[in-house]
Amino acid sequence: MNPPGRWPGIVAAFRHELGLLPAGAPALSLGEGNTPLVPARRAGRGQIDLHFKWEGSNPTGSFKDRGMAVAVSGAIAAGARGLICASTGNTAASAAAYGARAGLPVTLAIPAGHVAQGKLAQAVACGAVLLGLDGGFDAALAAVREAAALRPDLAVVNSVNPLRLEGQKTAAHEVVAQLGRAPDWLAIPVGNAGNITAYGRGFDECRAAGRAAAQPRLLGVQAAGAAPMVRGAPVDAPETVATAIRIGRPASGDLARAAVAASDGRFLAVSDDEILAAYRFLAQEEGLFAEPASAASLAGLWRALESGLVAQGATVVAVLTGHGLKDPERAVTLGAAPRPVAATGAAVAAALP
Ligand code: AN7
């Protein structure tokens, strides 16, 4: 890996690992990847060696930038005239930014009324055209795939685009390099099931290259109201506070099931209350302000610790997929609004805890 200060972005840093990217494709980058692996302070409960892969530090605040850099580089090489995707928000924010960088128009199909404000703000600010569709993410993705068949000049940058998963697998390569080995477990939130598939592939490559002795067990965590991978069947009206993973028909469900089985991993579901407890804990006990969907990974890990699935002493990486600023309306519920105080030393001193 390149030394800090000279990080060239995902395409340039990993070009030889990105088998599906055409050789002549440019290395479009906003500086994505090379994100920190932050040791937990208390979240491991003194029972495990826990680290967080902090993907909120990517340029648009989520892991989506890894795959978007590769997908948009590929779209440029293919001569695409624009980008289109369906999204619960983070893919939209990322597509808007990388499309702006590439000089390509971006159209985003989002589930009307169910995208967090920060993500909407990013997409609007970067000049994308937003379409609000009825029926949730699953219907929006189906509509985008049909529309794209009628418009071959546009590149679909959802994770059904294989370049997206190629880019996202680089996070697994980074984890192995940062830890000096593969962890025993990787805990990760699951929505459309692309990212867990990508990590599985990346860890496999590390093992094949002799950089890791074993494949980590994958712990895929879903919200109880949107848990098709746990149920083994699609969910028609998914519902959860973690709007990023409010998905009932995961496009990469079959690939993810195979990756989890190959790693001797598990899918499990956690309640919205557990997600919000982990969300608060991460911000207030670890100083890691991640969005609710990201906190699902910690909530699921706690469950797995309590059930004995994850053993004492294990080395675990939990992926924090997106930044807390993505969902400001949820964030302000974690604490009190500013209390009016006179601008005098005495008044401030009197207000101190
Ligand atoms: C913060 O942006 O699906 O299982 O359209 O934003 O690979 O889908 C986002 C997903 C986890 C789940 N954490 O990853 C989208 C979208 C955050 C996310 C996931 C998402 P996948």
CSV table of C-alpha atoms and ligand atoms in Angstrom, one decimal:
chain,number,residue,atom,x,y,z
A,1,MET,CA,0.0,0.0,0.0
A,2,ASN,CA,1.2,3.5,-0.7
A,3,PRO,CA,2.4,5.6,2.2
A,4,PRO,CA,0.1,8.2,3.6
A,5,GLY,CA,0.1,11.5,1.7
A,6,ARG,CA,0.5,9.8,-1.6
A,7,TRP,CA,-2.7,7.7,-1.7
A,8,PRO,CA,-3.9,7.7,-5.3
A,9,GLY,CA,-7.4,6.3,-4.8
A,10,ILE,CA,-8.9,2.8,-5.4
A,11,VAL,CA,-8.4,2.4,-9.2
A,12,ALA,CA,-4.7,3.4,-9.2
A,13,ALA,CA,-3.9,1.6,-6.0
A,14,PHE,CA,-5.6,-1.7,-6.8
A,15,ARG,CA,-5.7,-1.7,-10.6
A,16,HIS,CA,-4.0,-5.1,-10.8
A,17,GLU,CA,-6.7,-6.6,-8.5
A,18,LEU,CA,-9.6,-5.1,-10.5
A,19,GLY,CA,-9.8,-7.9,-13.0
A,20,LEU,CA,-13.0,-6.7,-14.7
A,21,LEU,CA,-11.9,-3.1,-15.4
A,22,PRO,CA,-10.8,-2.5,-19.0
A,23,ALA,CA,-7.0,-1.9,-19.1
A,24,GLY,CA,-7.4,1.5,-20.8
A,25,ALA,CA,-9.9,2.9,-18.2
A,26,PRO,CA,-8.9,6.1,-16.4
A,27,ALA,CA,-8.3,6.2,-12.7
A,28,LEU,CA,-11.1,8.5,-11.6
A,29,SER,CA,-10.7,9.3,-7.9
A,30,LEU,CA,-11.8,11.6,-5.2
A,31,GLY,CA,-9.3,10.0,-2.8
A,32,GLU,CA,-11.5,7.1,-1.7
A,33,GLY,CA,-10.2,4.0,0.2
A,34,ASN,CA,-7.3,3.7,2.6
A,35,THR,CA,-9.8,4.2,5.5
A,36,PRO,CA,-8.8,3.8,9.1
A,37,LEU,CA,-9.0,0.7,11.1
A,38,VAL,CA,-9.9,2.0,14.6
A,39,PRO,CA,-9.5,-0.2,17.7
A,40,ALA,CA,-12.6,-0.3,19.9
A,41,ARG,CA,-12.4,1.3,23.3
A,42,ARG,CA,-15.2,-0.5,25.1
A,43,ALA,CA,-17.5,-2.0,22.4
A,44,GLY,CA,-15.7,-5.4,22.6
A,45,ARG,CA,-16.9,-5.7,26.3
A,46,GLY,CA,-13.4,-6.9,27.3
A,47,GLN,CA,-14.2,-10.2,25.6
A,48,ILE,CA,-12.8,-9.8,22.1
A,49,ASP,CA,-10.2,-7.8,20.1
A,50,LEU,CA,-12.5,-5.5,18.2
A,51,HIS,CA,-11.6,-3.0,15.4
A,52,PHE,CA,-13.9,-0.8,13.3
A,53,LYS,CA,-13.3,-0.3,9.6
A,54,TRP,CA,-14.3,3.3,9.4
A,55,GLU,CA,-15.8,3.7,5.9
A,56,GLY,CA,-17.5,7.0,6.9
A,57,SER,CA,-14.1,8.6,6.2
A,58,ASN,CA,-14.5,8.1,2.4
A,59,PRO,CA,-15.0,11.3,0.3
A,60,THR,CA,-18.8,11.2,0.3
A,61,GLY,CA,-19.0,9.5,3.7
A,62,SER,CA,-19.7,5.9,2.8
A,63,PHE,CA,-18.1,2.7,1.4
A,64,LYS,CA,-20.0,3.2,-1.8
A,65,ASP,CA,-17.1,5.5,-3.1
A,66,ARG,CA,-14.8,2.5,-3.5
A,67,GLY,CA,-17.1,0.8,-6.0
A,68,MET,CA,-18.3,4.0,-7.6
A,69,ALA,CA,-14.7,5.1,-8.5
A,70,VAL,CA,-14.3,1.8,-10.4
A,71,ALA,CA,-17.8,1.8,-11.9
A,72,VAL,CA,-17.5,5.4,-13.2
A,73,SER,CA,-14.0,4.8,-14.5
A,74,GLY,CA,-15.4,1.8,-16.4
A,75,ALA,CA,-18.4,3.9,-17.6
A,76,ILE,CA,-16.0,6.5,-19.0
A,77,ALA,CA,-13.9,3.8,-20.8
A,78,ALA,CA,-17.2,2.4,-22.3
A,79,GLY,CA,-18.2,5.9,-23.6
A,80,ALA,CA,-21.3,6.2,-21.4
A,81,ARG,CA,-23.2,9.5,-21.8
A,82,GLY,CA,-24.6,9.5,-18.2
A,83,LEU,CA,-25.1,7.5,-15.0
A,84,ILE,CA,-28.3,6.1,-13.5
A,85,CYS,CA,-29.0,4.2,-10.3
A,86,ALA,CA,-31.6,3.3,-7.7
A,87,SER,CA,-30.6,4.0,-4.1
A,88,THR,CA,-31.5,4.2,-0.5
A,89,GLY,CA,-29.2,7.2,-0.4
A,90,ASN,CA,-25.5,6.5,-0.2
A,91,THR,CA,-25.1,5.1,-3.7
A,92,ALA,CA,-27.0,8.2,-4.9
A,93,ALA,CA,-24.7,10.6,-3.0
A,94,SER,CA,-21.7,8.7,-4.3
A,95,ALA,CA,-22.9,8.6,-7.9
A,96,ALA,CA,-23.7,12.3,-7.8
A,97,ALA,CA,-20.2,13.2,-6.7
A,98,TYR,CA,-18.3,10.9,-9.1
A,99,GLY,CA,-20.6,11.8,-12.0
A,100,ALA,CA,-19.9,15.5,-11.3
A,101,ARG,CA,-16.2,14.7,-11.2
A,102,ALA,CA,-16.4,12.8,-14.5
A,103,GLY,CA,-18.6,15.5,-16.2
A,104,LEU,CA,-21.4,13.0,-16.7
A,105,PRO,CA,-25.1,13.7,-16.0
A,106,VAL,CA,-26.5,11.6,-13.1
A,107,THR,CA,-30.1,10.5,-12.6
A,108,LEU,CA,-31.1,9.0,-9.3
A,109,ALA,CA,-34.2,6.9,-8.6
A,110,ILE,CA,-34.9,7.0,-4.9
A,111,PRO,CA,-37.8,5.7,-2.7
A,112,ALA,CA,-39.8,8.8,-2.1
A,113,GLY,CA,-39.8,9.9,1.5
A,114,HIS,CA,-37.4,7.3,2.7
A,115,VAL,CA,-33.9,8.8,2.1
A,116,ALA,CA,-32.0,10.5,5.0
A,117,GLN,CA,-31.6,14.3,4.6
A,118,GLY,CA,-27.8,14.3,4.5
A,119,LYS,CA,-27.7,12.0,1.5
A,120,LEU,CA,-30.4,14.0,-0.3
A,121,ALA,CA,-28.4,17.2,0.3
A,122,GLN,CA,-25.3,15.6,-1.2
A,123,ALA,CA,-27.1,14.4,-4.3
A,124,VAL,CA,-28.8,17.8,-4.8
A,125,ALA,CA,-25.6,19.8,-4.2
A,126,CYS,CA,-23.7,17.8,-6.8
A,127,GLY,CA,-26.3,18.5,-9.4
A,128,ALA,CA,-27.9,15.1,-9.9
A,129,VAL,CA,-31.5,14.8,-11.1
A,130,LEU,CA,-33.6,13.1,-8.4
A,131,LEU,CA,-36.7,11.0,-9.2
A,132,GLY,CA,-38.9,10.0,-6.2
A,133,LEU,CA,-40.4,6.6,-6.9
A,134,ASP,CA,-43.3,4.9,-5.0
A,135,GLY,CA,-42.8,1.4,-3.6
A,136,GLY,CA,-39.4,1.4,-1.9
A,137,PHE,CA,-35.9,0.6,-3.1
A,138,ASP,CA,-36.7,-2.8,-4.6
A,139,ALA,CA,-39.3,-1.3,-7.0
A,140,ALA,CA,-36.9,1.5,-7.8
A,141,LEU,CA,-34.1,-0.8,-8.7
A,142,ALA,CA,-36.4,-2.9,-10.9
A,143,ALA,CA,-37.6,0.2,-12.7
A,144,VAL,CA,-34.0,1.4,-13.3
A,145,ARG,CA,-32.9,-1.9,-14.8
A,146,GLU,CA,-35.9,-1.7,-17.2
A,147,ALA,CA,-35.2,1.9,-18.1
A,148,ALA,CA,-31.6,1.2,-18.7
A,149,ALA,CA,-32.4,-1.5,-21.2
A,150,LEU,CA,-34.2,1.2,-23.2
A,151,ARG,CA,-31.2,3.6,-22.8
A,152,PRO,CA,-27.9,1.8,-23.6
A,153,ASP,CA,-26.1,5.2,-23.6
A,154,LEU,CA,-26.4,5.2,-19.7
A,155,ALA,CA,-24.3,3.2,-17.3
A,156,VAL,CA,-26.2,1.6,-14.4
A,157,VAL,CA,-24.0,2.1,-11.3
A,158,ASN,CA,-25.9,-0.1,-8.9
A,159,SER,CA,-24.1,-3.1,-7.5
A,160,VAL,CA,-25.6,-5.2,-10.3
A,161,ASN,CA,-22.8,-3.5,-12.2
A,162,PRO,CA,-19.9,-6.0,-11.5
A,163,LEU,CA,-17.3,-3.1,-11.3
A,164,ARG,CA,-19.0,-1.9,-8.1
A,165,LEU,CA,-18.2,-5.1,-6.2
A,166,GLU,CA,-14.7,-5.2,-7.7
A,167,GLY,CA,-14.1,-1.8,-6.1
A,168,GLN,CA,-15.7,-2.7,-2.8
A,169,LYS,CA,-13.6,-5.8,-2.3
A,170,THR,CA,-10.6,-3.6,-1.8
A,171,ALA,CA,-11.8,-2.9,1.8
A,172,ALA,CA,-11.0,-6.6,2.6
A,173,HIS,CA,-7.5,-6.2,1.2
A,174,GLU,CA,-7.0,-3.1,3.4
A,175,VAL,CA,-8.3,-4.9,6.5
A,176,VAL,CA,-5.8,-7.8,6.0
A,177,ALA,CA,-2.9,-5.3,5.4
A,178,GLN,CA,-3.9,-3.1,8.4
A,179,LEU,CA,-4.3,-6.1,10.8
A,180,GLY,CA,-1.4,-8.0,9.5
A,181,ARG,CA,-3.8,-11.0,9.2
A,182,ALA,CA,-7.4,-11.8,8.5
A,183,PRO,CA,-9.7,-11.3,11.5
A,184,ASP,CA,-11.6,-14.3,12.9
A,185,TRP,CA,-15.0,-12.6,12.1
A,186,LEU,CA,-16.2,-9.7,10.0
A,187,ALA,CA,-19.4,-8.1,11.1
A,188,ILE,CA,-21.2,-6.1,8.4
A,189,PRO,CA,-24.7,-4.7,7.7
A,190,VAL,CA,-26.5,-6.3,4.8
A,191,GLY,CA,-29.1,-4.5,2.6
A,192,ASN,CA,-28.8,-5.3,-1.1
A,193,ALA,CA,-26.1,-7.8,-0.1
A,194,GLY,CA,-23.4,-6.5,-2.4
A,195,ASN,CA,-20.8,-5.4,0.2
A,196,ILE,CA,-20.7,-8.6,2.1
A,197,THR,CA,-20.2,-10.4,-1.2
A,198,ALA,CA,-17.4,-8.1,-2.1
A,199,TYR,CA,-15.6,-8.6,1.3
A,200,GLY,CA,-15.9,-12.4,0.8
A,201,ARG,CA,-14.2,-12.1,-2.6
A,202,GLY,CA,-11.5,-9.8,-1.3
A,203,PHE,CA,-10.7,-12.1,1.7
A,204,ASP,CA,-10.6,-15.1,-0.7
A,205,GLU,CA,-8.1,-13.2,-2.9
A,206,CYS,CA,-5.9,-12.4,0.2
A,207,ARG,CA,-5.9,-16.1,1.1
A,208,ALA,CA,-5.0,-17.2,-2.4
A,209,ALA,CA,-2.2,-14.7,-2.5
A,210,GLY,CA,-0.8,-16.0,0.8
A,211,ARG,CA,-1.5,-12.8,2.7
A,212,ALA,CA,-4.0,-14.4,5.1
A,213,ALA,CA,-4.0,-18.0,6.4
A,214,ALA,CA,-7.8,-18.3,6.6
A,215,GLN,CA,-11.0,-16.8,5.5
A,216,PRO,CA,-12.8,-14.8,8.2
A,217,ARG,CA,-16.3,-15.9,9.1
A,218,LEU,CA,-18.8,-13.4,7.7
A,219,LEU,CA,-21.5,-12.1,10.1
A,220,GLY,CA,-24.2,-10.5,7.9
A,221,VAL,CA,-26.5,-8.3,10.0
A,222,GLN,CA,-30.0,-7.2,8.9
A,223,ALA,CA,-32.7,-5.2,10.5
A,224,ALA,CA,-35.5,-7.4,11.8
A,225,GLY,CA,-38.1,-5.6,9.6
A,226,ALA,CA,-35.9,-6.0,6.5
A,227,ALA,CA,-34.3,-9.4,6.9
A,228,PRO,CA,-34.8,-11.5,3.7
A,229,MET,CA,-31.4,-13.2,4.1
A,230,VAL,CA,-32.3,-14.4,7.6
A,231,ARG,CA,-35.8,-15.4,6.6
A,232,GLY,CA,-34.7,-17.1,3.4
A,233,ALA,CA,-37.5,-15.3,1.5
A,234,PRO,CA,-38.1,-11.8,0.1
A,235,VAL,CA,-39.8,-9.2,2.3
A,236,ASP,CA,-42.5,-7.3,0.5
A,237,ALA,CA,-42.8,-4.2,2.7
A,238,PRO,CA,-39.4,-3.8,4.5
A,239,GLU,CA,-39.3,-1.3,7.4
A,240,THR,CA,-36.5,-0.1,9.7
A,241,VAL,CA,-35.1,3.1,11.2
A,242,ALA,CA,-31.9,2.1,9.3
A,243,THR,CA,-33.2,3.4,5.9
A,244,ALA,CA,-30.0,2.5,4.1
A,245,ILE,CA,-30.8,-1.2,4.5
A,246,ARG,CA,-34.6,-0.9,4.0
A,247,ILE,CA,-34.4,-3.6,1.3
A,248,GLY,CA,-36.6,-6.7,0.8
A,249,ARG,CA,-35.2,-8.2,-2.4
A,250,PRO,CA,-31.4,-8.1,-2.3
A,251,ALA,CA,-30.0,-8.0,-5.8
A,252,SER,CA,-26.8,-9.9,-4.7
A,253,GLY,CA,-28.7,-12.3,-2.3
A,254,ASP,CA,-27.6,-15.5,-4.0
A,255,LEU,CA,-23.9,-14.4,-4.1
A,256,ALA,CA,-24.0,-13.3,-0.5
A,257,ARG,CA,-25.5,-16.6,0.7
A,258,ALA,CA,-22.7,-18.5,-1.1
A,259,ALA,CA,-20.1,-16.2,0.4
A,260,VAL,CA,-21.4,-16.6,3.9
A,261,ALA,CA,-21.7,-20.3,3.6
A,262,ALA,CA,-18.2,-20.6,2.2
A,263,SER,CA,-16.9,-18.7,5.2
A,264,ASP,CA,-18.9,-20.8,7.7
A,265,GLY,CA,-20.6,-17.5,8.6
A,266,ARG,CA,-24.1,-16.5,9.6
A,267,PHE,CA,-26.9,-14.0,8.9
A,268,LEU,CA,-28.7,-12.6,11.8
A,269,ALA,CA,-31.3,-9.9,12.4
A,270,VAL,CA,-31.4,-7.3,15.1
A,271,SER,CA,-34.3,-5.0,16.2
A,272,ASP,CA,-34.4,-1.3,15.6
A,273,ASP,CA,-34.0,-0.8,19.3
A,274,GLU,CA,-30.8,-2.8,19.3
A,275,ILE,CA,-29.6,-0.8,16.2
A,276,LEU,CA,-30.3,2.5,18.0
A,277,ALA,CA,-28.6,1.3,21.2
A,278,ALA,CA,-25.4,0.5,19.2
A,279,TYR,CA,-25.7,3.8,17.3
A,280,ARG,CA,-25.7,5.7,20.5
A,281,PHE,CA,-22.9,3.6,22.0
A,282,LEU,CA,-20.6,4.1,19.0
A,283,ALA,CA,-21.1,7.9,19.1
A,284,GLN,CA,-20.9,8.4,22.9
A,285,GLU,CA,-18.5,5.6,24.0
A,286,GLU,CA,-16.3,5.3,21.0
A,287,GLY,CA,-16.4,8.7,19.4
A,288,LEU,CA,-17.4,7.1,16.1
A,289,PHE,CA,-20.5,8.8,14.7
A,290,ALA,CA,-21.8,6.4,12.2
A,291,GLU,CA,-25.2,6.2,10.6
A,292,PRO,CA,-27.9,3.8,12.0
A,293,ALA,CA,-27.4,1.1,9.3
A,294,SER,CA,-23.7,0.9,10.2
A,295,ALA,CA,-24.5,0.4,13.9
A,296,ALA,CA,-26.3,-2.8,12.9
A,297,SER,CA,-22.9,-4.5,12.6
A,298,LEU,CA,-22.1,-3.8,16.2
A,299,ALA,CA,-25.7,-4.7,17.4
A,300,GLY,CA,-25.4,-8.0,15.5
A,301,LEU,CA,-21.9,-8.7,16.9
A,302,TRP,CA,-23.2,-8.1,20.5
A,303,ARG,CA,-25.9,-10.7,19.8
A,304,ALA,CA,-23.4,-13.1,18.5
A,305,LEU,CA,-21.2,-12.6,21.5
A,306,GLU,CA,-24.1,-13.2,23.9
A,307,SER,CA,-25.1,-16.4,22.1
A,308,GLY,CA,-21.6,-17.7,22.1
A,309,LEU,CA,-21.4,-17.8,18.3
A,310,VAL,CA,-18.4,-15.4,18.4
A,311,ALA,CA,-16.0,-16.9,21.0
A,312,GLN,CA,-14.1,-15.0,23.7
A,313,GLY,CA,-10.7,-13.8,22.5
A,314,ALA,CA,-11.7,-13.6,18.9
A,315,THR,CA,-10.3,-10.9,16.6
A,316,VAL,CA,-13.2,-9.1,15.0
A,317,VAL,CA,-13.6,-6.3,12.5
A,318,ALA,CA,-17.0,-4.5,12.4
A,319,VAL,CA,-17.6,-2.4,9.3
A,320,LEU,CA,-19.0,1.1,9.9
A,321,THR,CA,-20.3,1.7,6.4
A,322,GLY,CA,-21.5,5.3,6.5
A,323,HIS,CA,-21.1,8.6,8.4
A,324,GLY,CA,-23.5,9.8,11.1
A,325,LEU,CA,-23.9,13.1,9.3
A,326,LYS,CA,-25.8,11.3,6.6
A,327,ASP,CA,-28.9,11.2,8.9
A,328,PRO,CA,-29.0,14.4,10.9
A,329,GLU,CA,-32.6,14.1,11.8
A,330,ARG,CA,-31.9,10.8,13.7
A,331,ALA,CA,-28.7,12.2,15.1
A,332,VAL,CA,-30.3,15.1,17.0
A,333,THR,CA,-32.4,12.6,19.0
A,334,LEU,CA,-29.2,11.4,20.7
A,335,GLY,CA,-28.9,14.5,22.8
A,336,ALA,CA,-30.4,17.8,23.9
A,337,ALA,CA,-30.7,21.0,21.8
A,338,PRO,CA,-28.6,24.0,22.9
A,339,ARG,CA,-29.8,25.6,26.2
A,340,PRO,CA,-30.0,29.4,25.9
A,341,VAL,CA,-27.4,30.9,28.2
A,342,ALA,CA,-26.3,34.6,28.5
A,343,ALA,CA,-22.9,35.4,26.9
A,344,THR,CA,-21.1,36.0,30.3
A,345,GLY,CA,-18.5,34.0,32.1
A,346,ALA,CA,-20.8,33.8,35.2
A,347,ALA,CA,-23.7,32.4,33.2
A,348,VAL,CA,-21.5,29.8,31.4
A,349,ALA,CA,-19.8,28.8,34.7
A,350,ALA,CA,-23.3,28.4,36.3
A,351,ALA,CA,-24.4,26.2,33.4
A,352,LEU,CA,-21.3,23.8,33.7
A,353,PRO,CA,-22.0,20.2,34.7
B,1,AN7,C1,-24.6,2.8,5.2
B,1,AN7,O1,-27.2,3.3,-1.2
B,1,AN7,O2,-28.2,0.1,-1.0
B,1,AN7,O3,-25.7,-4.9,1.5
B,1,AN7,O4,-28.6,2.3,-2.3
B,1,AN7,O5,-25.8,2.7,2.7
B,1,AN7,O6,-24.1,-3.8,-0.1
B,1,AN7,O7,-26.5,-3.0,0.0
B,1,AN7,C2,-26.9,1.3,0.6
B,1,AN7,C3,-26.6,0.2,1.4
B,1,AN7,C4,-24.9,-0.8,4.6
B,1,AN7,C5,-25.8,-2.2,2.8
B,1,AN7,N1,-24.6,0.4,5.2
B,1,AN7,O8,-24.9,-2.6,1.9
B,1,AN7,C6,-27.8,2.3,-1.4
B,1,AN7,C7,-27.7,1.1,-0.6
B,1,AN7,C8,-24.9,1.6,4.5
B,1,AN7,C9,-25.5,1.5,3.3
B,1,AN7,C10,-25.5,-0.8,3.4
B,1,AN7,C11,-25.9,0.3,2.7
B,1,AN7,P1,-25.3,-3.6,0.7
